[in-house]
Amino acid sequence: MSTPTAPTTTAPLAQKNCHCDLLTWKDPVKTGKVFGTIILTLLVLKTVNLFNIFFHVAYIGLLVSAILEYVGKFVVGEGFVSKYKPATKTYAKKINDEVLPLVAEFNEKFEAEIQKILYAHDIEATLKAAGISYILYKITSLFSLYTLITIVVVLAFTVPAVYVRNKKEIDAAIAQYSKLAKEKTSEYTKLAQDKAAPQLEALAKKTGPVGAIIKNYLPTRTAGSTVGNNRDASFEGSASASSTGASKFPDVPSSNLSSGTQEFVDETKSTIPESF
């Protein structure tokens, strides 16, 4: 009796990793063909004005088509182009049903991310975008667009192969430098906060009522600030509950004790003879 074998999923995995295999030169012949074709296309785009050639062929072909259609209708009553045209297929409906919904979904997500970056919903993401923009500004000021595309293509076909062959060393170096960068960032952030705090406090005091309002929105670091807002809220709730729910002693009734004592002293003085 043969035991059933589990279904294999090698085909989807192979299809999923085909691009990685292409960039890591797992099949040198296939990768070489793709890489050579892309480089050759870039060279052609660099040396030949394809847009000029396209529009040149386009106006000649359209002019010939119009003339043949006119001559056919004039001679035989039916245009030669419309009569002998090949079978045509429409792709608009397929694009509308399959491609455009994905494009619309991507546009919504892309717009949401751009707004988060532009309006600083996530300050860290905005700072990262500013850093990337500055780097691209410097790069584009040194290299042309064609040079950048060529560099990207060359890096795409070299960096993955180098990474796969030295994965362990590269991962260790990335982890080490990432940890160092986070430590330095937190250190500089704390230093900036410590230096700015006295100045903000002085500014709040100088501006009077406006400074008092602004001071309420400034972050304050206390001994329990690292515990979290939940504990603060719970502490406040318990404190208010203890102050309102605790038993209250009855107030001592007010009396005229001092006035009564004074009257007793006066009466005593009046009864004692003056000889004493």
GROMACS .gro file of C-alpha atoms in nm:
model
  276
    1MET     CA    1   0.000   0.000   0.000
    2SER     CA    2   0.153   0.322  -0.110
    3THR     CA    3   0.146   0.622   0.120
    4PRO     CA    4   0.006   0.948  -0.020
    5THR     CA    5   0.262   1.214  -0.085
    6ALA     CA    6   0.215   1.574   0.010
    7PRO     CA    7   0.160   1.813  -0.280
    8THR     CA    8   0.467   2.001  -0.381
    9THR     CA    9   0.479   2.377  -0.420
   10THR     CA   10   0.800   2.405  -0.614
   11ALA     CA   11   0.638   2.565  -0.919
   12PRO     CA   12   0.504   2.878  -0.741
   13LEU     CA   13   0.828   2.916  -0.547
   14ALA     CA   14   1.031   2.886  -0.863
   15GLN     CA   15   0.808   3.138  -1.034
   16LYS     CA   16   0.837   3.370  -0.735
   17ASN     CA   17   1.217   3.355  -0.728
   18CYS     CA   18   1.267   3.381  -1.104
   19HIS     CA   19   1.356   3.750  -1.085
   20CYS     CA   20   1.604   3.688  -0.802
   21ASP     CA   21   1.762   3.407  -1.001
   22LEU     CA   22   1.786   3.637  -1.299
   23LEU     CA   23   1.964   3.912  -1.105
   24THR     CA   24   2.193   3.674  -0.916
   25TRP     CA   25   2.321   3.514  -1.239
   26LYS     CA   26   2.203   3.167  -1.144
   27ASP     CA   27   2.165   3.101  -1.517
   28PRO     CA   28   2.451   3.303  -1.674
   29VAL     CA   29   2.328   3.255  -2.029
   30LYS     CA   30   1.976   3.380  -1.960
   31THR     CA   31   2.094   3.666  -1.740
   32GLY     CA   32   2.359   3.763  -1.995
   33LYS     CA   33   2.098   3.786  -2.271
   34VAL     CA   34   1.868   4.006  -2.064
   35PHE     CA   35   2.152   4.226  -1.940
   36GLY     CA   36   2.300   4.260  -2.289
   37THR     CA   37   1.961   4.349  -2.438
   38ILE     CA   38   1.904   4.623  -2.181
   39ILE     CA   39   2.250   4.769  -2.230
   40LEU     CA   40   2.211   4.757  -2.609
   41THR     CA   41   1.874   4.933  -2.581
   42LEU     CA   42   2.029   5.205  -2.366
   43LEU     CA   43   2.307   5.253  -2.620
   44VAL     CA   44   2.054   5.278  -2.903
   45LEU     CA   45   1.854   5.534  -2.704
   46LYS     CA   46   2.172   5.727  -2.644
   47THR     CA   47   2.284   5.736  -3.008
   48VAL     CA   48   1.954   5.721  -3.202
   49ASN     CA   49   1.659   5.955  -3.172
   50LEU     CA   50   1.383   5.695  -3.164
   51PHE     CA   51   1.109   5.950  -3.111
   52ASN     CA   52   1.205   6.129  -3.430
   53ILE     CA   53   1.208   5.801  -3.624
   54PHE     CA   54   0.870   5.698  -3.479
   55PHE     CA   55   0.694   6.019  -3.574
   56HIS     CA   56   0.861   6.015  -3.919
   57VAL     CA   57   0.728   5.664  -3.991
   58ALA     CA   58   0.392   5.753  -3.835
   59TYR     CA   59   0.316   6.051  -4.058
   60ILE     CA   60   0.422   5.861  -4.373
   61GLY     CA   61   0.211   5.555  -4.286
   62LEU     CA   62  -0.095   5.758  -4.195
   63LEU     CA   63  -0.065   5.963  -4.513
   64VAL     CA   64  -0.040   5.648  -4.729
   65SER     CA   65  -0.340   5.494  -4.548
   66ALA     CA   66  -0.555   5.802  -4.611
   67ILE     CA   67  -0.458   5.813  -4.980
   68LEU     CA   68  -0.534   5.443  -5.036
   69GLU     CA   69  -0.869   5.475  -4.862
   70TYR     CA   70  -0.961   5.778  -5.074
   71VAL     CA   71  -0.849   5.617  -5.401
   72GLY     CA   72  -1.042   5.298  -5.327
   73LYS     CA   73  -1.364   5.485  -5.255
   74PHE     CA   74  -1.315   5.700  -5.564
   75VAL     CA   75  -1.243   5.410  -5.800
   76VAL     CA   76  -1.441   5.107  -5.678
   77GLY     CA   77  -1.666   5.269  -5.419
   78GLU     CA   78  -1.499   5.106  -5.124
   79GLY     CA   79  -1.178   5.202  -4.950
   80PHE     CA   80  -0.883   4.967  -4.986
   81VAL     CA   81  -0.779   5.002  -4.622
   82SER     CA   82  -1.121   4.936  -4.473
   83LYS     CA   83  -1.177   4.648  -4.716
   84TYR     CA   84  -0.849   4.462  -4.665
   85LYS     CA   85  -0.774   4.555  -4.307
   86PRO     CA   86  -0.665   4.264  -4.084
   87ALA     CA   87  -0.873   4.136  -3.795
   88THR     CA   88  -0.836   4.371  -3.502
   89LYS     CA   89  -0.855   4.300  -3.132
   90THR     CA   90  -0.958   4.540  -2.861
   91TYR     CA   91  -0.762   4.559  -2.536
   92ALA     CA   92  -0.939   4.852  -2.376
   93LYS     CA   93  -1.198   4.644  -2.189
   94LYS     CA   94  -0.935   4.406  -2.056
   95ILE     CA   95  -0.724   4.698  -1.937
   96ASN     CA   96  -1.027   4.864  -1.775
   97ASP     CA   97  -1.126   4.544  -1.594
   98GLU     CA   98  -0.782   4.419  -1.485
   99VAL     CA   99  -0.527   4.698  -1.488
  100LEU     CA  100  -0.710   5.019  -1.406
  101PRO     CA  101  -0.860   4.897  -1.072
  102LEU     CA  102  -0.510   4.807  -0.954
  103VAL     CA  103  -0.382   5.145  -1.071
  104ALA     CA  104  -0.665   5.322  -0.886
  105GLU     CA  105  -0.592   5.129  -0.565
  106PHE     CA  106  -0.223   5.206  -0.596
  107ASN     CA  107  -0.295   5.576  -0.653
  108GLU     CA  108  -0.504   5.595  -0.335
  109LYS     CA  109  -0.234   5.430  -0.124
  110PHE     CA  110   0.038   5.638  -0.288
  111GLU     CA  111  -0.154   5.960  -0.223
  112ALA     CA  112  -0.209   5.864   0.141
  113GLU     CA  113   0.163   5.795   0.190
  114ILE     CA  114   0.261   6.120   0.018
  115GLN     CA  115   0.026   6.318   0.242
  116LYS     CA  116   0.171   6.150   0.551
  117ILE     CA  117   0.518   6.255   0.440
  118LEU     CA  118   0.428   6.608   0.329
  119TYR     CA  119   0.222   6.696   0.637
  120ALA     CA  120   0.462   6.522   0.880
  121HIS     CA  121   0.212   6.272   1.019
  122ASP     CA  122   0.518   6.055   1.082
  123ILE     CA  123   0.816   6.279   1.156
  124GLU     CA  124   1.064   5.996   1.106
  125ALA     CA  125   0.926   5.918   0.759
  126THR     CA  126   0.935   6.288   0.668
  127LEU     CA  127   1.297   6.316   0.778
  128LYS     CA  128   1.386   6.004   0.579
  129ALA     CA  129   1.216   6.148   0.270
  130ALA     CA  130   1.406   6.474   0.318
  131GLY     CA  131   1.734   6.282   0.341
  132ILE     CA  132   1.657   6.079   0.029
  133SER     CA  133   1.557   6.395  -0.159
  134TYR     CA  134   1.883   6.562  -0.061
  135ILE     CA  135   2.085   6.262  -0.177
  136LEU     CA  136   1.897   6.252  -0.509
  137TYR     CA  137   1.948   6.627  -0.547
  138LYS     CA  138   2.322   6.581  -0.512
  139ILE     CA  139   2.327   6.280  -0.744
  140THR     CA  140   2.118   6.443  -1.018
  141SER     CA  141   2.338   6.750  -1.005
  142LEU     CA  142   2.640   6.533  -1.087
  143PHE     CA  143   2.497   6.282  -1.336
  144SER     CA  144   2.248   6.294  -1.621
  145LEU     CA  145   1.930   6.087  -1.631
  146TYR     CA  146   2.077   5.849  -1.889
  147THR     CA  147   2.385   5.793  -1.673
  148LEU     CA  148   2.170   5.727  -1.367
  149ILE     CA  149   1.957   5.471  -1.553
  150THR     CA  150   2.271   5.295  -1.675
  151ILE     CA  151   2.416   5.289  -1.322
  152VAL     CA  152   2.090   5.150  -1.181
  153VAL     CA  153   2.085   4.871  -1.442
  154VAL     CA  154   2.447   4.778  -1.374
  155LEU     CA  155   2.392   4.779  -0.996
  156ALA     CA  156   2.075   4.570  -1.034
  157PHE     CA  157   2.273   4.298  -1.209
  158THR     CA  158   2.578   4.312  -0.979
  159VAL     CA  159   2.468   4.395  -0.622
  160PRO     CA  160   2.231   4.095  -0.576
  161ALA     CA  161   2.497   3.854  -0.697
  162VAL     CA  162   2.756   3.999  -0.460
  163TYR     CA  163   2.505   3.990  -0.173
  164VAL     CA  164   2.414   3.625  -0.229
  165ARG     CA  165   2.780   3.523  -0.230
  166ASN     CA  166   2.862   3.723   0.087
  167LYS     CA  167   2.527   3.720   0.265
  168LYS     CA  168   2.651   3.634   0.614
  169GLU     CA  169   2.923   3.902   0.626
  170ILE     CA  170   2.698   4.169   0.474
  171ASP     CA  171   2.411   4.097   0.716
  172ALA     CA  172   2.646   4.115   1.013
  173ALA     CA  173   2.789   4.447   0.895
  174ILE     CA  174   2.442   4.592   0.831
  175ALA     CA  175   2.321   4.487   1.178
  176GLN     CA  176   2.631   4.636   1.343
  177TYR     CA  177   2.613   4.970   1.164
  178SER     CA  178   2.234   4.993   1.205
  179LYS     CA  179   2.271   4.949   1.581
  180LEU     CA  180   2.546   5.209   1.591
  181ALA     CA  181   2.337   5.453   1.386
  182LYS     CA  182   2.037   5.409   1.620
  183GLU     CA  183   2.252   5.467   1.927
  184LYS     CA  184   2.405   5.781   1.779
  185THR     CA  185   2.065   5.909   1.670
  186SER     CA  186   1.912   5.860   2.016
  187GLU     CA  187   2.218   6.020   2.175
  188TYR     CA  188   2.204   6.329   1.955
  189THR     CA  189   1.826   6.353   1.998
  190LYS     CA  190   1.856   6.348   2.378
  191LEU     CA  191   2.137   6.604   2.363
  192ALA     CA  192   1.928   6.835   2.146
  193GLN     CA  193   1.630   6.803   2.382
  194ASP     CA  194   1.845   6.877   2.686
  195LYS     CA  195   1.990   7.188   2.523
  196ALA     CA  196   1.658   7.315   2.393
  197ALA     CA  197   1.458   7.256   2.712
  198PRO     CA  198   1.601   7.552   2.915
  199GLN     CA  199   1.556   7.790   2.623
  200LEU     CA  200   1.196   7.682   2.574
  201GLU     CA  201   1.128   7.723   2.945
  202ALA     CA  202   1.278   8.073   2.943
  203LEU     CA  203   1.080   8.167   2.635
  204ALA     CA  204   0.759   8.040   2.794
  205LYS     CA  205   0.822   8.251   3.105
  206LYS     CA  206   0.895   8.564   2.903
  207THR     CA  207   0.583   8.539   2.689
  208GLY     CA  208   0.347   8.543   2.990
  209PRO     CA  209   0.001   8.386   2.946
  210VAL     CA  210   0.080   8.276   2.593
  211GLY     CA  211   0.390   8.101   2.720
  212ALA     CA  212   0.187   7.928   2.991
  213ILE     CA  213  -0.049   7.791   2.726
  214ILE     CA  214   0.241   7.679   2.506
  215LYS     CA  215   0.416   7.523   2.804
  216ASN     CA  216   0.124   7.287   2.852
  217TYR     CA  217   0.193   7.139   2.509
  218LEU     CA  218   0.567   7.098   2.562
  219PRO     CA  219   0.680   6.743   2.647
  220THR     CA  220   0.802   6.711   3.005
  221ARG     CA  221   1.029   6.430   3.120
  222THR     CA  222   0.977   6.312   3.474
  223ALA     CA  223   1.083   6.010   3.674
  224GLY     CA  224   0.769   5.825   3.573
  225SER     CA  225   0.747   5.950   3.216
  226THR     CA  226   0.882   5.625   3.081
  227VAL     CA  227   0.606   5.424   3.242
  228GLY     CA  228   0.346   5.533   2.990
  229ASN     CA  229   0.027   5.725   2.960
  230ASN     CA  230  -0.184   5.431   3.066
  231ARG     CA  231  -0.028   5.421   3.410
  232ASP     CA  232  -0.062   5.797   3.448
  233ALA     CA  233  -0.427   5.779   3.357
  234SER     CA  234  -0.490   5.490   3.593
  235PHE     CA  235  -0.305   5.669   3.874
  236GLU     CA  236  -0.510   5.981   3.821
  237GLY     CA  237  -0.828   5.776   3.815
  238SER     CA  238  -0.739   5.593   4.137
  239ALA     CA  239  -0.638   5.918   4.306
  240SER     CA  240  -0.966   6.082   4.215
  241ALA     CA  241  -1.157   5.774   4.322
  242SER     CA  242  -0.979   5.767   4.659
  243SER     CA  243  -1.043   6.135   4.714
  244THR     CA  244  -1.413   6.115   4.628
  245GLY     CA  245  -1.502   5.768   4.752
  246ALA     CA  246  -1.319   5.775   5.088
  247SER     CA  247  -1.520   5.819   5.408
  248LYS     CA  248  -1.537   6.177   5.526
  249PHE     CA  249  -1.525   6.272   5.895
  250PRO     CA  250  -1.812   6.489   6.018
  251ASP     CA  251  -1.734   6.855   6.065
  252VAL     CA  252  -1.695   6.973   6.424
  253PRO     CA  253  -1.987   7.200   6.509
  254SER     CA  254  -1.889   7.555   6.566
  255SER     CA  255  -1.958   7.695   6.913
  256ASN     CA  256  -1.917   8.020   7.101
  257LEU     CA  257  -1.666   7.871   7.343
  258SER     CA  258  -1.441   8.174   7.351
  259SER     CA  259  -1.730   8.418   7.411
  260GLY     CA  260  -1.871   8.200   7.694
  261THR     CA  261  -1.534   8.185   7.866
  262GLN     CA  262  -1.501   8.560   7.854
  263GLU     CA  263  -1.846   8.610   8.014
  264PHE     CA  264  -1.756   8.367   8.297
  265VAL     CA  265  -1.439   8.564   8.371
  266ASP     CA  266  -1.631   8.893   8.382
  267GLU     CA  267  -1.891   8.755   8.623
  268THR     CA  268  -1.619   8.620   8.853
  269LYS     CA  269  -1.448   8.958   8.869
  270SER     CA  270  -1.776   9.128   8.958
  271THR     CA  271  -1.844   8.894   9.255
  272ILE     CA  272  -1.496   8.922   9.413
  273PRO     CA  273  -1.461   9.218   9.653
  274GLU     CA  274  -1.218   9.486   9.566
  275SER     CA  275  -1.023   9.427   9.887
  276PHE     CA  276  -0.896   9.101   9.753
   0.00000   0.00000   0.00000
